[in-house]
Amino acid sequence: MGRLSTHVLDTVNGRPAAGVRITLDWIAPDGSRNRVLETQTNADGRTDAPLLTGTLTAGSYELTFRIGDYFRGLGTTLPEPAFLDHVPIRFSIAEPEGHYHVPLLASPWSYSTYRGS
């Protein structure tokens, strides 16, 4: 059974990023977007449930993390507009039965991601 999950780590403060709002969109072959879900991270920086489960639809997706709002909520002084406000990560699913874990490691000035396990 396929699964898509994520988590967010605050690399400035060295802890999970709680309360980060996340959207997931499926990107159709014509480039149009279809909103799949909206959620937010829990105290452990993860979502309460996987973003997708079952046989996943192959194709392109985009996770968007509202990282600017998260850092503002901590009282971090950010320029306006923030250097990083919405962080989009576009990725593709090729194995509908696979496990895709797409974490975000973020600061107000940089981010990285990888395909986790």
PDB file of C-alpha atoms in Angstrom:
ATOM      1  CA  MET A   1       0.000   0.000   0.000  1.00  0.00           C
ATOM      2  CA  GLY A   2       1.375   3.428  -0.945  1.00  0.00           C
ATOM      3  CA  ARG A   3       1.877   6.287   1.468  1.00  0.00           C
ATOM      4  CA  LEU A   4       2.935   9.937   1.376  1.00  0.00           C
ATOM      5  CA  SER A   5       4.121  11.612   4.570  1.00  0.00           C
ATOM      6  CA  THR A   6       6.096  14.667   5.663  1.00  0.00           C
ATOM      7  CA  HIS A   7       7.602  16.372   8.663  1.00  0.00           C
ATOM      8  CA  VAL A   8       9.164  19.784   9.286  1.00  0.00           C
ATOM      9  CA  LEU A   9      12.287  20.521  11.305  1.00  0.00           C
ATOM     10  CA  ASP A  10      13.198  24.017  12.503  1.00  0.00           C
ATOM     11  CA  THR A  11      16.970  24.102  11.958  1.00  0.00           C
ATOM     12  CA  VAL A  12      17.399  27.472  13.706  1.00  0.00           C
ATOM     13  CA  ASN A  13      15.993  26.284  17.016  1.00  0.00           C
ATOM     14  CA  GLY A  14      16.898  22.606  16.629  1.00  0.00           C
ATOM     15  CA  ARG A  15      13.403  21.197  17.111  1.00  0.00           C
ATOM     16  CA  PRO A  16      10.320  19.956  15.283  1.00  0.00           C
ATOM     17  CA  ALA A  17       8.280  22.771  13.743  1.00  0.00           C
ATOM     18  CA  ALA A  18       4.791  22.624  15.254  1.00  0.00           C
ATOM     19  CA  GLY A  19       1.847  24.398  13.634  1.00  0.00           C
ATOM     20  CA  VAL A  20       3.234  24.756  10.093  1.00  0.00           C
ATOM     21  CA  ARG A  21       0.350  24.980   7.635  1.00  0.00           C
ATOM     22  CA  ILE A  22       0.761  22.682   4.619  1.00  0.00           C
ATOM     23  CA  THR A  23      -1.131  22.258   1.363  1.00  0.00           C
ATOM     24  CA  LEU A  24      -0.823  19.374  -1.079  1.00  0.00           C
ATOM     25  CA  ASP A  25      -1.748  19.820  -4.741  1.00  0.00           C
ATOM     26  CA  TRP A  26      -1.755  17.308  -7.567  1.00  0.00           C
ATOM     27  CA  ILE A  27      -0.363  18.860 -10.752  1.00  0.00           C
ATOM     28  CA  ALA A  28      -2.286  17.621 -13.793  1.00  0.00           C
ATOM     29  CA  PRO A  29      -0.446  16.904 -17.061  1.00  0.00           C
ATOM     30  CA  ASP A  30      -1.801  20.198 -18.462  1.00  0.00           C
ATOM     31  CA  GLY A  31      -0.251  22.076 -15.520  1.00  0.00           C
ATOM     32  CA  SER A  32      -3.501  22.789 -13.704  1.00  0.00           C
ATOM     33  CA  ARG A  33      -3.610  22.292  -9.939  1.00  0.00           C
ATOM     34  CA  ASN A  34      -6.027  20.223  -7.915  1.00  0.00           C
ATOM     35  CA  ARG A  35      -5.994  20.780  -4.144  1.00  0.00           C
ATOM     36  CA  VAL A  36      -5.779  17.415  -2.394  1.00  0.00           C
ATOM     37  CA  LEU A  37      -5.641  18.599   1.214  1.00  0.00           C
ATOM     38  CA  GLU A  38      -4.703  21.238   3.750  1.00  0.00           C
ATOM     39  CA  THR A  39      -3.252  20.314   7.137  1.00  0.00           C
ATOM     40  CA  GLN A  40      -0.705  21.410   9.712  1.00  0.00           C
ATOM     41  CA  THR A  41       2.089  19.859  11.703  1.00  0.00           C
ATOM     42  CA  ASN A  42       1.617  18.647  15.262  1.00  0.00           C
ATOM     43  CA  ALA A  43       3.965  19.085  18.264  1.00  0.00           C
ATOM     44  CA  ASP A  44       6.360  16.545  16.726  1.00  0.00           C
ATOM     45  CA  GLY A  45       6.550  18.464  13.416  1.00  0.00           C
ATOM     46  CA  ARG A  46       4.569  15.732  11.652  1.00  0.00           C
ATOM     47  CA  THR A  47       1.012  15.516  10.413  1.00  0.00           C
ATOM     48  CA  ASP A  48      -1.390  13.473  12.522  1.00  0.00           C
ATOM     49  CA  ALA A  49      -1.990  11.101   9.614  1.00  0.00           C
ATOM     50  CA  PRO A  50      -0.195  10.348   6.332  1.00  0.00           C
ATOM     51  CA  LEU A  51      -1.033  12.839   3.599  1.00  0.00           C
ATOM     52  CA  LEU A  52      -2.047  10.032   1.230  1.00  0.00           C
ATOM     53  CA  THR A  53      -2.521   6.289   1.679  1.00  0.00           C
ATOM     54  CA  GLY A  54      -3.588   3.441  -0.571  1.00  0.00           C
ATOM     55  CA  THR A  55      -2.662   3.167  -4.215  1.00  0.00           C
ATOM     56  CA  LEU A  56      -1.237   6.590  -5.001  1.00  0.00           C
ATOM     57  CA  THR A  57      -1.808   8.321  -8.311  1.00  0.00           C
ATOM     58  CA  ALA A  58       1.414   8.543 -10.312  1.00  0.00           C
ATOM     59  CA  GLY A  59       2.344  12.030 -11.384  1.00  0.00           C
ATOM     60  CA  SER A  60       3.501  15.370 -10.058  1.00  0.00           C
ATOM     61  CA  TYR A  61       2.577  16.868  -6.708  1.00  0.00           C
ATOM     62  CA  GLU A  62       3.461  20.017  -4.812  1.00  0.00           C
ATOM     63  CA  LEU A  63       3.679  20.441  -1.059  1.00  0.00           C
ATOM     64  CA  THR A  64       3.631  24.070   0.070  1.00  0.00           C
ATOM     65  CA  PHE A  65       4.787  24.905   3.582  1.00  0.00           C
ATOM     66  CA  ARG A  66       3.812  28.268   5.193  1.00  0.00           C
ATOM     67  CA  ILE A  67       7.195  28.634   6.861  1.00  0.00           C
ATOM     68  CA  GLY A  68       7.061  32.442   7.114  1.00  0.00           C
ATOM     69  CA  ASP A  69       3.947  32.286   9.300  1.00  0.00           C
ATOM     70  CA  TYR A  70       5.648  29.677  11.487  1.00  0.00           C
ATOM     71  CA  PHE A  71       8.709  31.842  12.162  1.00  0.00           C
ATOM     72  CA  ARG A  72       6.586  34.981  12.656  1.00  0.00           C
ATOM     73  CA  GLY A  73       4.567  33.029  15.225  1.00  0.00           C
ATOM     74  CA  LEU A  74       7.780  32.359  17.156  1.00  0.00           C
ATOM     75  CA  GLY A  75       8.526  36.081  17.229  1.00  0.00           C
ATOM     76  CA  THR A  76      11.378  35.816  14.724  1.00  0.00           C
ATOM     77  CA  THR A  77      12.085  39.180  13.118  1.00  0.00           C
ATOM     78  CA  LEU A  78      11.693  38.763   9.371  1.00  0.00           C
ATOM     79  CA  PRO A  79      11.947  41.319   6.582  1.00  0.00           C
ATOM     80  CA  GLU A  80       8.705  42.171   4.780  1.00  0.00           C
ATOM     81  CA  PRO A  81       8.272  40.437   2.540  1.00  0.00           C
ATOM     82  CA  ALA A  82      10.012  37.478   4.138  1.00  0.00           C
ATOM     83  CA  PHE A  83      12.835  35.891   2.162  1.00  0.00           C
ATOM     84  CA  LEU A  84      11.064  32.519   2.531  1.00  0.00           C
ATOM     85  CA  ASP A  85       7.341  32.723   3.137  1.00  0.00           C
ATOM     86  CA  HIS A  86       5.786  29.837   1.220  1.00  0.00           C
ATOM     87  CA  VAL A  87       8.170  26.966   0.464  1.00  0.00           C
ATOM     88  CA  PRO A  88       6.952  24.813  -2.465  1.00  0.00           C
ATOM     89  CA  ILE A  89       8.407  21.376  -3.052  1.00  0.00           C
ATOM     90  CA  ARG A  90       7.397  19.810  -6.356  1.00  0.00           C
ATOM     91  CA  PHE A  91       8.061  16.108  -6.685  1.00  0.00           C
ATOM     92  CA  SER A  92       6.775  13.140  -8.654  1.00  0.00           C
ATOM     93  CA  ILE A  93       5.398   9.780  -7.659  1.00  0.00           C
ATOM     94  CA  ALA A  94       6.432   7.002 -10.021  1.00  0.00           C
ATOM     95  CA  GLU A  95       5.640   3.979  -7.811  1.00  0.00           C
ATOM     96  CA  PRO A  96       1.964   4.094  -6.730  1.00  0.00           C
ATOM     97  CA  GLU A  97       2.586   1.392  -4.100  1.00  0.00           C
ATOM     98  CA  GLY A  98       5.729   3.093  -2.731  1.00  0.00           C
ATOM     99  CA  HIS A  99       6.339   5.038   0.457  1.00  0.00           C
ATOM    100  CA  TYR A 100       7.231   8.654  -0.197  1.00  0.00           C
ATOM    101  CA  HIS A 101       8.409  10.721   2.759  1.00  0.00           C
ATOM    102  CA  VAL A 102       9.151  14.354   1.874  1.00  0.00           C
ATOM    103  CA  PRO A 103      10.561  16.229   4.886  1.00  0.00           C
ATOM    104  CA  LEU A 104      11.408  19.917   5.080  1.00  0.00           C
ATOM    105  CA  LEU A 105      14.373  21.258   7.058  1.00  0.00           C
ATOM    106  CA  ALA A 106      13.907  25.016   7.285  1.00  0.00           C
ATOM    107  CA  SER A 107      15.150  28.319   8.602  1.00  0.00           C
ATOM    108  CA  PRO A 108      13.984  31.812   7.600  1.00  0.00           C
ATOM    109  CA  TRP A 109      16.856  31.885   5.076  1.00  0.00           C
ATOM    110  CA  SER A 110      17.235  28.347   3.699  1.00  0.00           C
ATOM    111  CA  TYR A 111      15.612  24.956   3.330  1.00  0.00           C
ATOM    112  CA  SER A 112      16.396  21.460   2.138  1.00  0.00           C
ATOM    113  CA  THR A 113      14.488  18.291   1.468  1.00  0.00           C
ATOM    114  CA  TYR A 114      15.099  14.700   0.436  1.00  0.00           C
ATOM    115  CA  ARG A 115      13.168  11.500  -0.175  1.00  0.00           C
ATOM    116  CA  GLY A 116      13.146   9.870   3.227  1.00  0.00           C
ATOM    117  CA  SER A 117      12.015   6.487   4.387  1.00  0.00           C
TER     118      SER A 117
END
